[in-house]
Structures are given as C-alpha cells and as structure tokens.
Amino acid sequence: MLILGCERAPAPDVTDPARAKPAITPASPPIVATPNPSVLQRIAVVGASATVGFGATVPVDSSFGEMNQPITLADVVRATLVRPERSEVTVHGDLFFFSDPMTHGPRLMDEALATDPTLVVAIDFLFWFGYGDNAPGGGRIERDADRLALLELGLAELERVACPLLIGDYPDMAAAVGLMLSAGQVPTPQTRATLNDRVREWATTRPHVRIVPLAAFLDEARAGTAVSIGRHRWPPASPFLQPDHLHPTSAGLLALTQLLVVELRRPPFGLSEEFLDDRSSAVLERLRGAFGP
C-alpha cells in the first residue's frame, strides 16, 4: 500500500555545510576555586577568656531588631579571611582557665590538636601561666620563681604544636587590680620583663612561632595617642578594653586580629590581601553579616 507524503527523506550530504551536524564545542574546564593557602586551611584558636570573647559583642540585625551578638576571637579571625568558606576555624577556650591553668591548658591543647590544625592562634594561652596565683606544685604563688616555673609548663604545652603558631607576650594588666585581679595575681614589672624575655628566647629557636606584641600594643593604646595597625588607624582613647581593664572589647578583638594579620603578612607566610583583610571596617561588616538574618 502506498502512503502518499511519507517518502523517506534523502540522507543528508555531510559535505554540505548547511546539512552537516554542528561541531561539538569542547566543554570549558570546570572553574576550580583557588583554595586558601595551606596555613589557613584549619585554624585552631586556643586560650582563655579573651579567646572566648568574654563580654565582647557586636550589634547585628535580627528579626527582633538590632541586638548585641556575643563574639569570640575565632569569629573575628574567620571574618578576617577574605574567603572564610574555604577554611575551618575552631575555638578552644575556657572562661575558667585562670582557676587551674595546669589542668585547662593541656585539655584545651588536646582539643585544638585533635583538629589537625594548620595554624594555631594562642594569643592569651600563656597569660595564666604567668599571671594568677596558682603555683606549679600546688598551693599559692609565693615568689617570682614560681611564675617562671609556671611559664615553663605553658611553653611545654605550646611545644606540642608543630604547625605555625601565633602566641602573645605578657602585657601590663596592673590596672585591673581591684576589679578583676588581686594584687597577688599580678607579676612585678621586673618579673613580667623576665617572663617576656623567656618567651622571646623560646620563640627565637622555633621558626614556626611568631609573637604577637600585646604588651607594646596596650602600652601604645594607654599612651592616649592614635594606634595604627596595618592600614587601620584607631583614634586616641579607643576602648580596646572593657571597664574591668582586663578583657578586650569587640574593638580590642578586632585590633588583636589585625596584629595577627601583620604577623601573617611577613615571611615565611607572606599572605597577601587576597587572603587576609586588614581593613577593620570590612572585617566588622563581614562579622556582622555572619550573624545577620
């Protein structure tokens, strides 16, 4: 039976450009996001009350209006990363570090090292291994030698860190006496200088260690002049510390983190602004956005 109108169409002449199959354009290679440098892959922030951000807040927008959001040092470190989604930042701190540094220090270091960190930020880890009144052998500190022996216990914990390590030195916190500290918890100026000498000596022989100059920073802040860190300049009398003269405010945590950036800009790290933001206003906006609706 002949069905009209259904003749088989002639095979296309592939030599005819008009009938040839369109060429298949090779797929573009997938766009691979540039990873953060290895040192920023897994950041462990470990320490005492400054690490956990005691009393520090930033205003953020919420469904209930503006509210004060508590923050930790790890939150600010994360906000300093230009691409925070490509790094893991963990916090390992304890408000009660001061009560027993010889117990809390090893425990927190265990937690930090369990994350297999590529960078350890231990800004206030050593603080209560020099300040405070807990003697190494138990009881209360009675002499300067007790504080030096206590520091050695803190350094022994830091010795466990094989990756890049940022630590703080000992600032003068005597203004907190009668508020958050007793006179017996504060080293004398001479002892504090000896503690800092030992920290510098220890760090000098360990190329992976950098000291964040807390002492110099707070001395400059208390001098009543403008404070410059990186590209940011804080006006005179900026409130880096809370009224207790011991714990950093949110501005203080921002400043501490910018001090970290300064160290990470230097060799052997040499991390550029492609990875770390040293504009405090931008860091603050990124920080607020992390907690926003």
PDB file of C-alpha atoms in Angstrom:
ATOM      1  CA  MET A   1       0.000   0.000   0.000  1.00  0.00           C
ATOM      2  CA  LEU A   2       1.347   3.362  -0.983  1.00  0.00           C
ATOM      3  CA  ILE A   3       1.127   6.083   1.619  1.00  0.00           C
ATOM      4  CA  LEU A   4       1.408   9.438  -0.006  1.00  0.00           C
ATOM      5  CA  GLY A   5       3.528  12.142   1.551  1.00  0.00           C
ATOM      6  CA  CYS A   6       5.711   9.781   3.604  1.00  0.00           C
ATOM      7  CA  GLU A   7       8.619   9.214   1.259  1.00  0.00           C
ATOM      8  CA  ARG A   8      11.931   8.649   3.051  1.00  0.00           C
ATOM      9  CA  ALA A   9      13.922  11.865   3.093  1.00  0.00           C
ATOM     10  CA  PRO A  10      17.253  11.685   1.329  1.00  0.00           C
ATOM     11  CA  ALA A  11      20.243  11.184   3.589  1.00  0.00           C
ATOM     12  CA  PRO A  12      21.941  14.478   4.370  1.00  0.00           C
ATOM     13  CA  ASP A  13      25.070  15.241   2.451  1.00  0.00           C
ATOM     14  CA  VAL A  14      27.586  15.732   5.192  1.00  0.00           C
ATOM     15  CA  THR A  15      29.802  17.507   2.730  1.00  0.00           C
ATOM     16  CA  ASP A  16      27.158  20.232   2.530  1.00  0.00           C
ATOM     17  CA  PRO A  17      27.901  22.726   5.299  1.00  0.00           C
ATOM     18  CA  ALA A  18      24.216  23.575   5.524  1.00  0.00           C
ATOM     19  CA  ARG A  19      23.348  19.937   6.296  1.00  0.00           C
ATOM     20  CA  ALA A  20      26.355  18.958   8.312  1.00  0.00           C
ATOM     21  CA  LYS A  21      25.946  18.271  12.032  1.00  0.00           C
ATOM     22  CA  PRO A  22      27.067  21.199  14.133  1.00  0.00           C
ATOM     23  CA  ALA A  23      30.507  20.786  15.587  1.00  0.00           C
ATOM     24  CA  ILE A  24      30.581  19.947  19.276  1.00  0.00           C
ATOM     25  CA  THR A  25      32.345  22.694  21.177  1.00  0.00           C
ATOM     26  CA  PRO A  26      34.634  21.198  23.782  1.00  0.00           C
ATOM     27  CA  ALA A  27      33.338  21.875  27.281  1.00  0.00           C
ATOM     28  CA  SER A  28      35.220  24.559  29.179  1.00  0.00           C
ATOM     29  CA  PRO A  29      37.300  23.187  32.010  1.00  0.00           C
ATOM     30  CA  PRO A  30      35.473  23.431  35.338  1.00  0.00           C
ATOM     31  CA  ILE A  31      36.209  26.543  37.328  1.00  0.00           C
ATOM     32  CA  VAL A  32      38.092  25.457  40.412  1.00  0.00           C
ATOM     33  CA  ALA A  33      38.042  27.908  43.302  1.00  0.00           C
ATOM     34  CA  THR A  34      41.528  28.854  44.374  1.00  0.00           C
ATOM     35  CA  PRO A  35      41.964  27.323  47.797  1.00  0.00           C
ATOM     36  CA  ASN A  36      43.233  29.330  50.711  1.00  0.00           C
ATOM     37  CA  PRO A  37      46.928  28.795  51.427  1.00  0.00           C
ATOM     38  CA  SER A  38      47.598  25.654  53.414  1.00  0.00           C
ATOM     39  CA  VAL A  39      48.343  27.616  56.568  1.00  0.00           C
ATOM     40  CA  LEU A  40      44.735  28.884  56.577  1.00  0.00           C
ATOM     41  CA  GLN A  41      43.033  25.545  55.947  1.00  0.00           C
ATOM     42  CA  ARG A  42      42.348  24.612  59.584  1.00  0.00           C
ATOM     43  CA  ILE A  43      42.796  27.338  62.184  1.00  0.00           C
ATOM     44  CA  ALA A  44      42.529  26.437  65.871  1.00  0.00           C
ATOM     45  CA  VAL A  45      42.103  29.346  68.295  1.00  0.00           C
ATOM     46  CA  VAL A  46      43.006  28.259  71.828  1.00  0.00           C
ATOM     47  CA  GLY A  47      43.234  30.132  75.105  1.00  0.00           C
ATOM     48  CA  ALA A  48      41.414  31.789  77.961  1.00  0.00           C
ATOM     49  CA  SER A  49      38.743  34.477  78.356  1.00  0.00           C
ATOM     50  CA  ALA A  50      39.935  36.702  75.503  1.00  0.00           C
ATOM     51  CA  THR A  51      39.756  33.691  73.201  1.00  0.00           C
ATOM     52  CA  VAL A  52      36.123  33.019  74.133  1.00  0.00           C
ATOM     53  CA  GLY A  53      35.316  36.735  73.878  1.00  0.00           C
ATOM     54  CA  PHE A  54      34.146  37.318  77.453  1.00  0.00           C
ATOM     55  CA  GLY A  55      31.836  40.349  77.389  1.00  0.00           C
ATOM     56  CA  ALA A  56      32.573  41.269  73.749  1.00  0.00           C
ATOM     57  CA  THR A  57      29.602  41.914  71.453  1.00  0.00           C
ATOM     58  CA  VAL A  58      28.786  43.490  68.098  1.00  0.00           C
ATOM     59  CA  PRO A  59      25.432  44.980  67.036  1.00  0.00           C
ATOM     60  CA  VAL A  60      23.659  42.857  64.433  1.00  0.00           C
ATOM     61  CA  ASP A  61      20.281  42.990  62.731  1.00  0.00           C
ATOM     62  CA  SER A  62      17.782  40.310  63.665  1.00  0.00           C
ATOM     63  CA  SER A  63      14.093  39.604  63.178  1.00  0.00           C
ATOM     64  CA  PHE A  64      13.576  41.379  66.514  1.00  0.00           C
ATOM     65  CA  GLY A  65      15.571  44.443  65.533  1.00  0.00           C
ATOM     66  CA  GLU A  66      19.152  45.265  66.403  1.00  0.00           C
ATOM     67  CA  MET A  67      20.722  43.125  69.111  1.00  0.00           C
ATOM     68  CA  ASN A  68      24.142  42.696  70.683  1.00  0.00           C
ATOM     69  CA  GLN A  69      25.698  39.464  69.471  1.00  0.00           C
ATOM     70  CA  PRO A  70      28.405  37.846  71.652  1.00  0.00           C
ATOM     71  CA  ILE A  71      31.533  37.070  69.654  1.00  0.00           C
ATOM     72  CA  THR A  72      34.716  35.074  70.141  1.00  0.00           C
ATOM     73  CA  LEU A  73      38.203  35.706  68.867  1.00  0.00           C
ATOM     74  CA  ALA A  74      37.630  32.845  66.425  1.00  0.00           C
ATOM     75  CA  ASP A  75      34.623  34.698  64.986  1.00  0.00           C
ATOM     76  CA  VAL A  76      36.801  37.725  64.272  1.00  0.00           C
ATOM     77  CA  VAL A  77      39.587  35.584  62.818  1.00  0.00           C
ATOM     78  CA  ARG A  78      37.031  33.975  60.490  1.00  0.00           C
ATOM     79  CA  ALA A  79      35.742  37.411  59.431  1.00  0.00           C
ATOM     80  CA  THR A  80      39.290  38.469  58.599  1.00  0.00           C
ATOM     81  CA  LEU A  81      39.501  35.753  55.962  1.00  0.00           C
ATOM     82  CA  VAL A  82      38.544  37.061  52.533  1.00  0.00           C
ATOM     83  CA  ARG A  83      37.090  33.626  51.722  1.00  0.00           C
ATOM     84  CA  PRO A  84      36.071  32.201  55.099  1.00  0.00           C
ATOM     85  CA  GLU A  85      34.061  29.411  53.489  1.00  0.00           C
ATOM     86  CA  ARG A  86      37.334  27.792  52.394  1.00  0.00           C
ATOM     87  CA  SER A  87      38.760  27.492  55.898  1.00  0.00           C
ATOM     88  CA  GLU A  88      37.751  25.752  59.091  1.00  0.00           C
ATOM     89  CA  VAL A  89      38.116  27.897  62.211  1.00  0.00           C
ATOM     90  CA  THR A  90      37.547  26.305  65.615  1.00  0.00           C
ATOM     91  CA  VAL A  91      37.647  27.783  69.115  1.00  0.00           C
ATOM     92  CA  HIS A  92      39.003  26.001  72.174  1.00  0.00           C
ATOM     93  CA  GLY A  93      38.777  28.274  75.200  1.00  0.00           C
ATOM     94  CA  ASP A  94      37.595  28.361  78.786  1.00  0.00           C
ATOM     95  CA  LEU A  95      36.478  31.276  80.950  1.00  0.00           C
ATOM     96  CA  PHE A  96      37.814  29.410  83.967  1.00  0.00           C
ATOM     97  CA  PHE A  97      41.312  28.922  82.573  1.00  0.00           C
ATOM     98  CA  PHE A  98      42.548  31.182  85.395  1.00  0.00           C
ATOM     99  CA  SER A  99      41.320  28.791  88.074  1.00  0.00           C
ATOM    100  CA  ASP A 100      43.657  25.955  87.080  1.00  0.00           C
ATOM    101  CA  PRO A 101      45.883  26.588  84.050  1.00  0.00           C
ATOM    102  CA  MET A 102      47.745  23.330  84.645  1.00  0.00           C
ATOM    103  CA  THR A 103      44.521  21.388  84.012  1.00  0.00           C
ATOM    104  CA  HIS A 104      42.710  23.572  81.496  1.00  0.00           C
ATOM    105  CA  GLY A 105      45.786  24.295  79.371  1.00  0.00           C
ATOM    106  CA  PRO A 106      46.581  20.669  78.456  1.00  0.00           C
ATOM    107  CA  ARG A 107      42.897  19.841  77.961  1.00  0.00           C
ATOM    108  CA  LEU A 108      42.316  22.735  75.578  1.00  0.00           C
ATOM    109  CA  MET A 109      45.515  21.990  73.700  1.00  0.00           C
ATOM    110  CA  ASP A 110      44.366  18.385  73.299  1.00  0.00           C
ATOM    111  CA  GLU A 111      41.127  19.682  71.757  1.00  0.00           C
ATOM    112  CA  ALA A 112      42.949  22.067  69.425  1.00  0.00           C
ATOM    113  CA  LEU A 113      45.444  19.465  68.207  1.00  0.00           C
ATOM    114  CA  ALA A 114      42.645  16.968  67.599  1.00  0.00           C
ATOM    115  CA  THR A 115      41.507  19.198  64.699  1.00  0.00           C
ATOM    116  CA  ASP A 116      44.832  18.605  62.896  1.00  0.00           C
ATOM    117  CA  PRO A 117      45.395  22.373  62.663  1.00  0.00           C
ATOM    118  CA  THR A 118      47.454  24.100  60.010  1.00  0.00           C
ATOM    119  CA  LEU A 119      47.643  27.245  62.176  1.00  0.00           C
ATOM    120  CA  VAL A 120      47.254  27.654  65.940  1.00  0.00           C
ATOM    121  CA  VAL A 121      46.317  31.054  67.357  1.00  0.00           C
ATOM    122  CA  ALA A 122      47.175  31.093  71.070  1.00  0.00           C
ATOM    123  CA  ILE A 123      47.138  34.799  71.877  1.00  0.00           C
ATOM    124  CA  ASP A 124      46.200  34.522  75.565  1.00  0.00           C
ATOM    125  CA  PHE A 125      47.138  30.884  76.169  1.00  0.00           C
ATOM    126  CA  LEU A 126      50.217  31.800  78.217  1.00  0.00           C
ATOM    127  CA  PHE A 127      48.548  34.568  80.220  1.00  0.00           C
ATOM    128  CA  TRP A 128      47.610  32.464  83.258  1.00  0.00           C
ATOM    129  CA  PHE A 129      50.964  30.708  83.081  1.00  0.00           C
ATOM    130  CA  GLY A 130      52.455  33.974  84.373  1.00  0.00           C
ATOM    131  CA  TYR A 131      49.585  35.893  85.932  1.00  0.00           C
ATOM    132  CA  GLY A 132      47.352  34.320  88.577  1.00  0.00           C
ATOM    133  CA  ASP A 133      48.154  32.740  91.910  1.00  0.00           C
ATOM    134  CA  ASN A 134      48.381  29.005  91.154  1.00  0.00           C
ATOM    135  CA  ALA A 135      51.850  27.658  91.943  1.00  0.00           C
ATOM    136  CA  PRO A 136      53.162  24.804  89.768  1.00  0.00           C
ATOM    137  CA  GLY A 137      53.378  22.352  92.652  1.00  0.00           C
ATOM    138  CA  GLY A 138      50.014  23.269  94.113  1.00  0.00           C
ATOM    139  CA  GLY A 139      49.093  25.995  96.563  1.00  0.00           C
ATOM    140  CA  ARG A 140      49.587  29.701  96.002  1.00  0.00           C
ATOM    141  CA  ILE A 141      52.402  31.532  94.278  1.00  0.00           C
ATOM    142  CA  GLU A 142      54.759  32.922  96.892  1.00  0.00           C
ATOM    143  CA  ARG A 143      57.812  34.028  94.906  1.00  0.00           C
ATOM    144  CA  ASP A 144      58.832  35.165  91.447  1.00  0.00           C
ATOM    145  CA  ALA A 145      60.473  31.829  90.685  1.00  0.00           C
ATOM    146  CA  ASP A 146      57.032  30.204  90.874  1.00  0.00           C
ATOM    147  CA  ARG A 147      55.837  32.302  87.936  1.00  0.00           C
ATOM    148  CA  LEU A 148      58.867  31.385  85.854  1.00  0.00           C
ATOM    149  CA  ALA A 149      58.335  27.697  86.616  1.00  0.00           C
ATOM    150  CA  LEU A 150      54.666  28.092  85.692  1.00  0.00           C
ATOM    151  CA  LEU A 151      55.639  29.622  82.353  1.00  0.00           C
ATOM    152  CA  GLU A 152      57.743  26.562  81.549  1.00  0.00           C
ATOM    153  CA  LEU A 153      54.627  24.409  81.928  1.00  0.00           C
ATOM    154  CA  GLY A 154      52.797  26.644  79.461  1.00  0.00           C
ATOM    155  CA  LEU A 155      55.672  26.527  76.993  1.00  0.00           C
ATOM    156  CA  ALA A 156      55.718  22.743  77.280  1.00  0.00           C
ATOM    157  CA  GLU A 157      52.120  22.700  76.027  1.00  0.00           C
ATOM    158  CA  LEU A 158      52.991  25.006  73.130  1.00  0.00           C
ATOM    159  CA  GLU A 159      55.907  22.716  72.327  1.00  0.00           C
ATOM    160  CA  ARG A 160      53.342  20.168  71.170  1.00  0.00           C
ATOM    161  CA  VAL A 161      52.339  22.408  68.250  1.00  0.00           C
ATOM    162  CA  ALA A 162      54.246  21.560  65.075  1.00  0.00           C
ATOM    163  CA  CYS A 163      52.364  23.848  62.673  1.00  0.00           C
ATOM    164  CA  PRO A 164      52.652  27.666  62.508  1.00  0.00           C
ATOM    165  CA  LEU A 165      51.889  29.113  65.939  1.00  0.00           C
ATOM    166  CA  LEU A 166      50.983  32.669  66.967  1.00  0.00           C
ATOM    167  CA  ILE A 167      51.347  33.489  70.663  1.00  0.00           C
ATOM    168  CA  GLY A 168      51.045  36.622  72.769  1.00  0.00           C
ATOM    169  CA  ASP A 169      53.539  38.068  75.215  1.00  0.00           C
ATOM    170  CA  TYR A 170      52.746  39.419  78.696  1.00  0.00           C
ATOM    171  CA  PRO A 171      51.131  42.876  78.758  1.00  0.00           C
ATOM    172  CA  ASP A 172      50.920  45.083  81.835  1.00  0.00           C
ATOM    173  CA  MET A 173      47.463  44.441  83.315  1.00  0.00           C
ATOM    174  CA  ALA A 174      48.062  46.038  86.733  1.00  0.00           C
ATOM    175  CA  ALA A 175      45.181  48.449  86.090  1.00  0.00           C
ATOM    176  CA  ALA A 176      42.802  45.508  86.605  1.00  0.00           C
ATOM    177  CA  VAL A 177      43.841  45.105  90.262  1.00  0.00           C
ATOM    178  CA  GLY A 178      40.807  45.661  92.464  1.00  0.00           C
ATOM    179  CA  LEU A 179      38.472  44.980  89.548  1.00  0.00           C
ATOM    180  CA  MET A 180      39.186  41.547  88.061  1.00  0.00           C
ATOM    181  CA  LEU A 181      42.592  40.815  89.567  1.00  0.00           C
ATOM    182  CA  SER A 182      44.048  40.832  93.045  1.00  0.00           C
ATOM    183  CA  ALA A 183      47.497  42.279  93.683  1.00  0.00           C
ATOM    184  CA  GLY A 184      48.810  38.780  94.334  1.00  0.00           C
ATOM    185  CA  GLN A 185      47.833  37.652  90.841  1.00  0.00           C
ATOM    186  CA  VAL A 186      49.980  40.228  89.052  1.00  0.00           C
ATOM    187  CA  PRO A 187      53.716  39.764  88.435  1.00  0.00           C
ATOM    188  CA  THR A 188      56.006  42.614  89.350  1.00  0.00           C
ATOM    189  CA  PRO A 189      57.289  44.708  86.434  1.00  0.00           C
ATOM    190  CA  GLN A 190      60.683  43.022  86.747  1.00  0.00           C
ATOM    191  CA  THR A 191      59.160  39.527  86.764  1.00  0.00           C
ATOM    192  CA  ARG A 192      56.946  40.372  83.799  1.00  0.00           C
ATOM    193  CA  ALA A 193      60.011  41.538  81.879  1.00  0.00           C
ATOM    194  CA  THR A 194      61.741  38.253  82.726  1.00  0.00           C
ATOM    195  CA  LEU A 195      58.700  36.300  81.549  1.00  0.00           C
ATOM    196  CA  ASN A 196      58.723  38.162  78.243  1.00  0.00           C
ATOM    197  CA  ASP A 197      62.457  37.617  77.827  1.00  0.00           C
ATOM    198  CA  ARG A 198      61.910  33.891  78.244  1.00  0.00           C
ATOM    199  CA  VAL A 199      59.031  33.844  75.742  1.00  0.00           C
ATOM    200  CA  ARG A 200      61.189  35.646  73.172  1.00  0.00           C
ATOM    201  CA  GLU A 201      64.102  33.294  73.817  1.00  0.00           C
ATOM    202  CA  TRP A 202      61.843  30.276  73.370  1.00  0.00           C
ATOM    203  CA  ALA A 203      60.282  31.593  70.154  1.00  0.00           C
ATOM    204  CA  THR A 204      63.609  32.593  68.608  1.00  0.00           C
ATOM    205  CA  THR A 205      64.711  28.979  68.289  1.00  0.00           C
ATOM    206  CA  ARG A 206      61.422  27.874  66.724  1.00  0.00           C
ATOM    207  CA  PRO A 207      60.933  29.235  63.185  1.00  0.00           C
ATOM    208  CA  HIS A 208      57.241  28.281  63.126  1.00  0.00           C
ATOM    209  CA  VAL A 209      56.447  30.561  66.092  1.00  0.00           C
ATOM    210  CA  ARG A 210      55.584  34.258  65.935  1.00  0.00           C
ATOM    211  CA  ILE A 211      54.951  36.557  68.910  1.00  0.00           C
ATOM    212  CA  VAL A 212      52.042  38.989  68.728  1.00  0.00           C
ATOM    213  CA  PRO A 213      53.184  42.094  70.684  1.00  0.00           C
ATOM    214  CA  LEU A 214      50.330  42.522  73.152  1.00  0.00           C
ATOM    215  CA  ALA A 215      52.498  44.431  75.630  1.00  0.00           C
ATOM    216  CA  ALA A 216      53.600  47.068  73.124  1.00  0.00           C
ATOM    217  CA  PHE A 217      50.085  47.381  71.713  1.00  0.00           C
ATOM    218  CA  LEU A 218      48.484  48.084  75.096  1.00  0.00           C
ATOM    219  CA  ASP A 219      51.291  50.443  76.127  1.00  0.00           C
ATOM    220  CA  GLU A 220      50.662  52.436  72.955  1.00  0.00           C
ATOM    221  CA  ALA A 221      46.899  52.387  73.491  1.00  0.00           C
ATOM    222  CA  ARG A 222      47.260  53.674  77.055  1.00  0.00           C
ATOM    223  CA  ALA A 223      49.548  56.496  75.934  1.00  0.00           C
ATOM    224  CA  GLY A 224      46.500  58.366  74.655  1.00  0.00           C
ATOM    225  CA  THR A 225      47.678  58.570  71.063  1.00  0.00           C
ATOM    226  CA  ALA A 226      46.234  57.134  67.871  1.00  0.00           C
ATOM    227  CA  VAL A 227      47.051  53.471  67.298  1.00  0.00           C
ATOM    228  CA  SER A 228      47.941  52.211  63.823  1.00  0.00           C
ATOM    229  CA  ILE A 229      47.927  48.542  62.866  1.00  0.00           C
ATOM    230  CA  GLY A 230      48.365  47.702  59.213  1.00  0.00           C
ATOM    231  CA  ARG A 231      46.193  50.071  57.195  1.00  0.00           C
ATOM    232  CA  HIS A 232      43.835  50.882  60.056  1.00  0.00           C
ATOM    233  CA  ARG A 233      44.223  53.785  62.450  1.00  0.00           C
ATOM    234  CA  TRP A 234      42.243  53.946  65.668  1.00  0.00           C
ATOM    235  CA  PRO A 235      41.686  57.371  67.244  1.00  0.00           C
ATOM    236  CA  PRO A 236      43.166  58.232  70.649  1.00  0.00           C
ATOM    237  CA  ALA A 237      41.459  56.671  73.683  1.00  0.00           C
ATOM    238  CA  SER A 238      39.772  53.951  71.621  1.00  0.00           C
ATOM    239  CA  PRO A 239      38.070  51.490  74.006  1.00  0.00           C
ATOM    240  CA  PHE A 240      40.148  48.369  73.441  1.00  0.00           C
ATOM    241  CA  LEU A 241      39.469  47.084  76.965  1.00  0.00           C
ATOM    242  CA  GLN A 242      36.240  46.728  78.891  1.00  0.00           C
ATOM    243  CA  PRO A 243      35.730  48.702  82.141  1.00  0.00           C
ATOM    244  CA  ASP A 244      37.357  45.829  84.058  1.00  0.00           C
ATOM    245  CA  HIS A 245      40.675  46.778  82.342  1.00  0.00           C
ATOM    246  CA  LEU A 246      41.331  43.116  81.603  1.00  0.00           C
ATOM    247  CA  HIS A 247      39.076  41.780  78.859  1.00  0.00           C
ATOM    248  CA  PRO A 248      39.096  43.123  75.291  1.00  0.00           C
ATOM    249  CA  THR A 249      36.064  44.798  73.774  1.00  0.00           C
ATOM    250  CA  SER A 250      34.954  43.986  70.246  1.00  0.00           C
ATOM    251  CA  ALA A 251      37.317  46.754  69.085  1.00  0.00           C
ATOM    252  CA  GLY A 252      40.034  45.073  71.114  1.00  0.00           C
ATOM    253  CA  LEU A 253      39.384  41.724  69.434  1.00  0.00           C
ATOM    254  CA  LEU A 254      39.467  43.424  66.032  1.00  0.00           C
ATOM    255  CA  ALA A 255      42.794  45.022  66.918  1.00  0.00           C
ATOM    256  CA  LEU A 256      44.222  41.711  68.149  1.00  0.00           C
ATOM    257  CA  THR A 257      43.202  40.049  64.914  1.00  0.00           C
ATOM    258  CA  GLN A 258      44.815  42.811  62.875  1.00  0.00           C
ATOM    259  CA  LEU A 259      48.011  42.183  64.832  1.00  0.00           C
ATOM    260  CA  LEU A 260      47.714  38.566  63.713  1.00  0.00           C
ATOM    261  CA  VAL A 261      47.371  39.710  60.110  1.00  0.00           C
ATOM    262  CA  VAL A 262      50.556  41.777  60.418  1.00  0.00           C
ATOM    263  CA  GLU A 263      52.458  38.663  61.500  1.00  0.00           C
ATOM    264  CA  LEU A 264      50.934  36.519  58.739  1.00  0.00           C
ATOM    265  CA  ARG A 265      51.909  39.124  56.138  1.00  0.00           C
ATOM    266  CA  ARG A 266      55.565  38.580  56.996  1.00  0.00           C
ATOM    267  CA  PRO A 267      57.826  35.762  55.794  1.00  0.00           C
ATOM    268  CA  PRO A 268      57.664  32.841  55.735  1.00  0.00           C
ATOM    269  CA  PHE A 269      53.878  33.168  55.408  1.00  0.00           C
ATOM    270  CA  GLY A 270      53.675  36.256  53.193  1.00  0.00           C
ATOM    271  CA  LEU A 271      49.876  36.129  52.981  1.00  0.00           C
ATOM    272  CA  SER A 272      48.547  38.949  50.824  1.00  0.00           C
ATOM    273  CA  GLU A 273      45.305  40.909  50.920  1.00  0.00           C
ATOM    274  CA  GLU A 274      43.930  38.301  48.527  1.00  0.00           C
ATOM    275  CA  PHE A 275      43.511  36.062  51.553  1.00  0.00           C
ATOM    276  CA  LEU A 276      43.526  38.296  54.653  1.00  0.00           C
ATOM    277  CA  ASP A 277      41.648  41.573  55.066  1.00  0.00           C
ATOM    278  CA  ASP A 278      43.374  44.261  57.122  1.00  0.00           C
ATOM    279  CA  ARG A 279      40.526  46.774  56.822  1.00  0.00           C
ATOM    280  CA  SER A 280      38.781  46.708  60.182  1.00  0.00           C
ATOM    281  CA  SER A 281      35.611  48.278  58.788  1.00  0.00           C
ATOM    282  CA  ALA A 282      35.302  45.491  56.199  1.00  0.00           C
ATOM    283  CA  VAL A 283      36.055  42.833  58.810  1.00  0.00           C
ATOM    284  CA  LEU A 284      33.374  44.270  61.091  1.00  0.00           C
ATOM    285  CA  GLU A 285      30.809  44.217  58.291  1.00  0.00           C
ATOM    286  CA  ARG A 286      31.703  40.628  57.438  1.00  0.00           C
ATOM    287  CA  LEU A 287      31.443  39.741  61.127  1.00  0.00           C
ATOM    288  CA  ARG A 288      28.024  41.341  61.487  1.00  0.00           C
ATOM    289  CA  GLY A 289      26.843  39.677  58.301  1.00  0.00           C
ATOM    290  CA  ALA A 290      27.805  36.260  59.654  1.00  0.00           C
ATOM    291  CA  PHE A 291      25.227  36.675  62.423  1.00  0.00           C
ATOM    292  CA  GLY A 292      22.641  38.649  60.461  1.00  0.00           C
ATOM    293  CA  PRO A 293      19.237  37.331  59.360  1.00  0.00           C
TER     294      PRO A 293
END
